[in-house]
Amino acid sequence: MDEIIKQIKAQIEINFQNIKDQIEVADLEAVFDGVNGSRYIFHNLHSMDRFFINPAEYVYEGEKLFGIPENLSVISTAREGFVEDTSIVIPREKLMAYFEFVTNKIEHYMENLTVEELVQKPQGSEYTRLELILGQIRHEMWHVGLSSAITFENK
């Protein structure tokens, strides 16, 4: 495996641990800006699932596997599919199961990724694989910070 891929994988593993830690301690019922903590976490996981590898070929499996409707990932009233109901709290166990599913999917992807592929755009994507990975790392950590702030504010 190329050194740059090893370095990216190492950073992704740290992010995964941060996300897992947040799932374990987050106040899932706490509401911020009309959305509860469980939905913010699900939004983050869904984004990892959808955008990390190739959003153009993405198929959501979370409802079939974990019973979580995909539209619960929409956290903005301006976006189609938004559900305005703070009483819908996604259980921690389901969030953790979805996290494990996404983590395994990404780890498998990273095992087979080459340096040459990093600068290529996946079929149908406007971004290179490196841009997709870096964009998700940025997005993941923004949401871990938000989730942490919501939890700290409410505990």
PDB file of C-alpha atoms in Angstrom:
ATOM      1  CA  MET A   1       0.000   0.000   0.000  1.00  0.00           C
ATOM      2  CA  ASP A   2       1.294   3.445  -0.888  1.00  0.00           C
ATOM      3  CA  GLU A   3       2.426   5.727   1.926  1.00  0.00           C
ATOM      4  CA  ILE A   4      -0.094   8.474   1.135  1.00  0.00           C
ATOM      5  CA  ILE A   5      -2.951   5.952   1.308  1.00  0.00           C
ATOM      6  CA  LYS A   6      -1.630   4.743   4.688  1.00  0.00           C
ATOM      7  CA  GLN A   7      -1.578   8.332   5.960  1.00  0.00           C
ATOM      8  CA  ILE A   8      -5.120   9.014   4.758  1.00  0.00           C
ATOM      9  CA  LYS A   9      -6.305   5.750   6.345  1.00  0.00           C
ATOM     10  CA  ALA A  10      -4.660   6.703   9.645  1.00  0.00           C
ATOM     11  CA  GLN A  11      -6.513  10.031   9.699  1.00  0.00           C
ATOM     12  CA  ILE A  12      -9.791   8.357   8.768  1.00  0.00           C
ATOM     13  CA  GLU A  13      -9.359   5.904  11.654  1.00  0.00           C
ATOM     14  CA  ILE A  14      -8.962   8.817  14.075  1.00  0.00           C
ATOM     15  CA  ASN A  15     -12.124  10.391  12.661  1.00  0.00           C
ATOM     16  CA  PHE A  16     -13.990   7.112  13.044  1.00  0.00           C
ATOM     17  CA  GLN A  17     -13.001   6.937  16.697  1.00  0.00           C
ATOM     18  CA  ASN A  18     -14.164  10.527  17.247  1.00  0.00           C
ATOM     19  CA  ILE A  19     -17.512   9.747  15.635  1.00  0.00           C
ATOM     20  CA  LYS A  20     -17.925   6.527  17.625  1.00  0.00           C
ATOM     21  CA  ASP A  21     -17.120   8.374  20.855  1.00  0.00           C
ATOM     22  CA  GLN A  22     -19.740  10.985  20.008  1.00  0.00           C
ATOM     23  CA  ILE A  23     -22.407   8.373  19.250  1.00  0.00           C
ATOM     24  CA  GLU A  24     -21.710   6.780  22.640  1.00  0.00           C
ATOM     25  CA  VAL A  25     -22.090  10.011  24.666  1.00  0.00           C
ATOM     26  CA  ALA A  26     -24.335  12.312  22.628  1.00  0.00           C
ATOM     27  CA  ASP A  27     -27.550  13.689  24.028  1.00  0.00           C
ATOM     28  CA  LEU A  28     -29.756  12.243  21.300  1.00  0.00           C
ATOM     29  CA  GLU A  29     -32.891  14.069  22.391  1.00  0.00           C
ATOM     30  CA  ALA A  30     -31.362  17.533  22.770  1.00  0.00           C
ATOM     31  CA  VAL A  31     -32.731  19.925  20.164  1.00  0.00           C
ATOM     32  CA  PHE A  32     -30.709  22.533  18.302  1.00  0.00           C
ATOM     33  CA  ASP A  33     -32.191  24.634  15.498  1.00  0.00           C
ATOM     34  CA  GLY A  34     -35.289  22.418  15.335  1.00  0.00           C
ATOM     35  CA  VAL A  35     -33.413  19.123  14.963  1.00  0.00           C
ATOM     36  CA  ASN A  36     -32.482  16.646  17.691  1.00  0.00           C
ATOM     37  CA  GLY A  37     -29.014  15.217  18.296  1.00  0.00           C
ATOM     38  CA  SER A  38     -29.816  11.797  16.843  1.00  0.00           C
ATOM     39  CA  ARG A  39     -30.746  13.347  13.502  1.00  0.00           C
ATOM     40  CA  TYR A  40     -27.514  15.379  13.343  1.00  0.00           C
ATOM     41  CA  ILE A  41     -25.523  12.203  13.959  1.00  0.00           C
ATOM     42  CA  PHE A  42     -27.536  10.290  11.373  1.00  0.00           C
ATOM     43  CA  HIS A  43     -26.999  13.126   8.876  1.00  0.00           C
ATOM     44  CA  ASN A  44     -23.239  12.815   9.422  1.00  0.00           C
ATOM     45  CA  LEU A  45     -23.265   9.028   8.997  1.00  0.00           C
ATOM     46  CA  HIS A  46     -25.494   9.228   5.931  1.00  0.00           C
ATOM     47  CA  SER A  47     -23.153  11.784   4.374  1.00  0.00           C
ATOM     48  CA  MET A  48     -20.186   9.481   4.958  1.00  0.00           C
ATOM     49  CA  ASP A  49     -22.135   6.629   3.406  1.00  0.00           C
ATOM     50  CA  ARG A  50     -23.276   8.659   0.402  1.00  0.00           C
ATOM     51  CA  PHE A  51     -20.348  10.937  -0.439  1.00  0.00           C
ATOM     52  CA  PHE A  52     -17.155   9.200   0.661  1.00  0.00           C
ATOM     53  CA  ILE A  53     -16.884   6.746  -2.237  1.00  0.00           C
ATOM     54  CA  ASN A  54     -19.065   7.835  -5.163  1.00  0.00           C
ATOM     55  CA  PRO A  55     -22.291   9.793  -4.698  1.00  0.00           C
ATOM     56  CA  ALA A  56     -23.319   9.175  -8.331  1.00  0.00           C
ATOM     57  CA  GLU A  57     -23.639   5.426  -7.711  1.00  0.00           C
ATOM     58  CA  TYR A  58     -24.929   5.566  -4.142  1.00  0.00           C
ATOM     59  CA  VAL A  59     -27.771   3.322  -2.987  1.00  0.00           C
ATOM     60  CA  TYR A  60     -29.080   3.793   0.567  1.00  0.00           C
ATOM     61  CA  GLU A  61     -29.415   0.500   2.460  1.00  0.00           C
ATOM     62  CA  GLY A  62     -30.000   1.881   5.955  1.00  0.00           C
ATOM     63  CA  GLU A  63     -33.750   1.598   5.999  1.00  0.00           C
ATOM     64  CA  LYS A  64     -33.713  -2.059   4.945  1.00  0.00           C
ATOM     65  CA  LEU A  65     -30.813  -2.954   7.296  1.00  0.00           C
ATOM     66  CA  PHE A  66     -31.446  -0.714  10.306  1.00  0.00           C
ATOM     67  CA  GLY A  67     -34.987   0.656   9.959  1.00  0.00           C
ATOM     68  CA  ILE A  68     -33.869   4.270   9.582  1.00  0.00           C
ATOM     69  CA  PRO A  69     -35.747   6.217   6.891  1.00  0.00           C
ATOM     70  CA  GLU A  70     -33.293   8.068   4.643  1.00  0.00           C
ATOM     71  CA  ASN A  71     -35.156  11.382   4.795  1.00  0.00           C
ATOM     72  CA  LEU A  72     -34.299  11.671   8.510  1.00  0.00           C
ATOM     73  CA  SER A  73     -30.809  12.655   7.288  1.00  0.00           C
ATOM     74  CA  VAL A  74     -32.233  15.938   5.989  1.00  0.00           C
ATOM     75  CA  ILE A  75     -31.577  18.547   8.707  1.00  0.00           C
ATOM     76  CA  SER A  76     -32.586  21.748   6.914  1.00  0.00           C
ATOM     77  CA  THR A  77     -36.144  23.006   6.484  1.00  0.00           C
ATOM     78  CA  ALA A  78     -35.067  24.289   3.056  1.00  0.00           C
ATOM     79  CA  ARG A  79     -34.268  20.789   1.774  1.00  0.00           C
ATOM     80  CA  GLU A  80     -36.771  18.378   0.288  1.00  0.00           C
ATOM     81  CA  GLY A  81     -37.697  15.533   2.602  1.00  0.00           C
ATOM     82  CA  PHE A  82     -37.198  17.422   5.885  1.00  0.00           C
ATOM     83  CA  VAL A  83     -39.316  15.995   8.705  1.00  0.00           C
ATOM     84  CA  GLU A  84     -40.157  18.590  11.331  1.00  0.00           C
ATOM     85  CA  ASP A  85     -40.639  16.360  14.357  1.00  0.00           C
ATOM     86  CA  THR A  86     -38.154  16.515  17.218  1.00  0.00           C
ATOM     87  CA  SER A  87     -39.868  13.577  18.927  1.00  0.00           C
ATOM     88  CA  ILE A  88     -38.397  11.179  16.320  1.00  0.00           C
ATOM     89  CA  VAL A  89     -35.220  10.050  18.058  1.00  0.00           C
ATOM     90  CA  ILE A  90     -33.070   7.466  16.313  1.00  0.00           C
ATOM     91  CA  PRO A  91     -31.920   4.951  18.948  1.00  0.00           C
ATOM     92  CA  ARG A  92     -28.213   4.865  19.809  1.00  0.00           C
ATOM     93  CA  GLU A  93     -28.053   1.152  18.903  1.00  0.00           C
ATOM     94  CA  LYS A  94     -29.300   1.854  15.373  1.00  0.00           C
ATOM     95  CA  LEU A  95     -26.868   4.748  14.959  1.00  0.00           C
ATOM     96  CA  MET A  96     -24.012   2.533  16.125  1.00  0.00           C
ATOM     97  CA  ALA A  97     -25.041  -0.291  13.785  1.00  0.00           C
ATOM     98  CA  TYR A  98     -25.199   2.128  10.851  1.00  0.00           C
ATOM     99  CA  PHE A  99     -21.830   3.576  11.876  1.00  0.00           C
ATOM    100  CA  GLU A 100     -20.273   0.091  11.864  1.00  0.00           C
ATOM    101  CA  PHE A 101     -21.798  -0.618   8.437  1.00  0.00           C
ATOM    102  CA  VAL A 102     -20.434   2.629   6.962  1.00  0.00           C
ATOM    103  CA  THR A 103     -17.051   2.187   8.640  1.00  0.00           C
ATOM    104  CA  ASN A 104     -16.653  -1.312   7.200  1.00  0.00           C
ATOM    105  CA  LYS A 105     -17.666  -0.109   3.751  1.00  0.00           C
ATOM    106  CA  ILE A 106     -15.122   2.730   3.819  1.00  0.00           C
ATOM    107  CA  GLU A 107     -12.335   0.569   5.255  1.00  0.00           C
ATOM    108  CA  HIS A 108     -12.860  -1.983   2.486  1.00  0.00           C
ATOM    109  CA  TYR A 109     -12.795   0.811  -0.095  1.00  0.00           C
ATOM    110  CA  MET A 110      -9.551   2.219   1.329  1.00  0.00           C
ATOM    111  CA  GLU A 111      -7.885  -1.229   1.272  1.00  0.00           C
ATOM    112  CA  ASN A 112      -8.275  -1.362  -2.511  1.00  0.00           C
ATOM    113  CA  LEU A 113      -7.651   2.311  -3.336  1.00  0.00           C
ATOM    114  CA  THR A 114      -4.478   3.266  -5.218  1.00  0.00           C
ATOM    115  CA  VAL A 115      -2.591   6.548  -5.435  1.00  0.00           C
ATOM    116  CA  GLU A 116      -3.431   6.777  -9.119  1.00  0.00           C
ATOM    117  CA  GLU A 117      -7.133   6.521  -8.340  1.00  0.00           C
ATOM    118  CA  LEU A 118      -6.974   9.380  -5.808  1.00  0.00           C
ATOM    119  CA  VAL A 119      -6.764  12.019  -8.537  1.00  0.00           C
ATOM    120  CA  GLN A 120      -9.391  10.372 -10.749  1.00  0.00           C
ATOM    121  CA  LYS A 121     -13.083  11.147 -10.665  1.00  0.00           C
ATOM    122  CA  PRO A 122     -15.342   8.163 -10.016  1.00  0.00           C
ATOM    123  CA  GLN A 123     -17.868   7.471 -12.774  1.00  0.00           C
ATOM    124  CA  GLY A 124     -20.478  10.255 -12.769  1.00  0.00           C
ATOM    125  CA  SER A 125     -18.796  12.334 -10.043  1.00  0.00           C
ATOM    126  CA  GLU A 126     -17.696  15.931 -10.440  1.00  0.00           C
ATOM    127  CA  TYR A 127     -15.004  15.453  -7.763  1.00  0.00           C
ATOM    128  CA  THR A 128     -11.866  13.330  -7.580  1.00  0.00           C
ATOM    129  CA  ARG A 129     -11.661  10.554  -5.003  1.00  0.00           C
ATOM    130  CA  LEU A 130      -9.262  12.673  -2.932  1.00  0.00           C
ATOM    131  CA  GLU A 131     -11.685  15.610  -2.975  1.00  0.00           C
ATOM    132  CA  LEU A 132     -14.529  13.325  -1.859  1.00  0.00           C
ATOM    133  CA  ILE A 133     -12.416  11.902   0.978  1.00  0.00           C
ATOM    134  CA  LEU A 134     -11.150  15.285   2.186  1.00  0.00           C
ATOM    135  CA  GLY A 135     -14.626  16.806   1.927  1.00  0.00           C
ATOM    136  CA  GLN A 136     -16.022  14.053   4.114  1.00  0.00           C
ATOM    137  CA  ILE A 137     -13.241  14.369   6.684  1.00  0.00           C
ATOM    138  CA  ARG A 138     -14.043  18.087   6.955  1.00  0.00           C
ATOM    139  CA  HIS A 139     -17.800  17.451   7.137  1.00  0.00           C
ATOM    140  CA  GLU A 140     -17.429  14.645   9.690  1.00  0.00           C
ATOM    141  CA  MET A 141     -15.412  16.743  12.094  1.00  0.00           C
ATOM    142  CA  TRP A 142     -17.703  19.754  11.758  1.00  0.00           C
ATOM    143  CA  HIS A 143     -20.602  17.552  12.823  1.00  0.00           C
ATOM    144  CA  VAL A 144     -18.660  15.909  15.654  1.00  0.00           C
ATOM    145  CA  GLY A 145     -17.985  19.428  16.955  1.00  0.00           C
ATOM    146  CA  LEU A 146     -21.638  20.413  16.626  1.00  0.00           C
ATOM    147  CA  SER A 147     -22.827  17.231  18.308  1.00  0.00           C
ATOM    148  CA  SER A 148     -20.333  17.732  21.127  1.00  0.00           C
ATOM    149  CA  ALA A 149     -21.504  21.321  21.649  1.00  0.00           C
ATOM    150  CA  ILE A 150     -25.161  20.264  21.742  1.00  0.00           C
ATOM    151  CA  THR A 151     -24.376  17.538  24.266  1.00  0.00           C
ATOM    152  CA  PHE A 152     -22.219  19.781  26.491  1.00  0.00           C
ATOM    153  CA  GLU A 153     -24.821  22.546  26.415  1.00  0.00           C
ATOM    154  CA  ASN A 154     -27.571  20.178  27.524  1.00  0.00           C
ATOM    155  CA  LYS A 155     -25.772  18.110  30.181  1.00  0.00           C
TER     156      LYS A 155
END
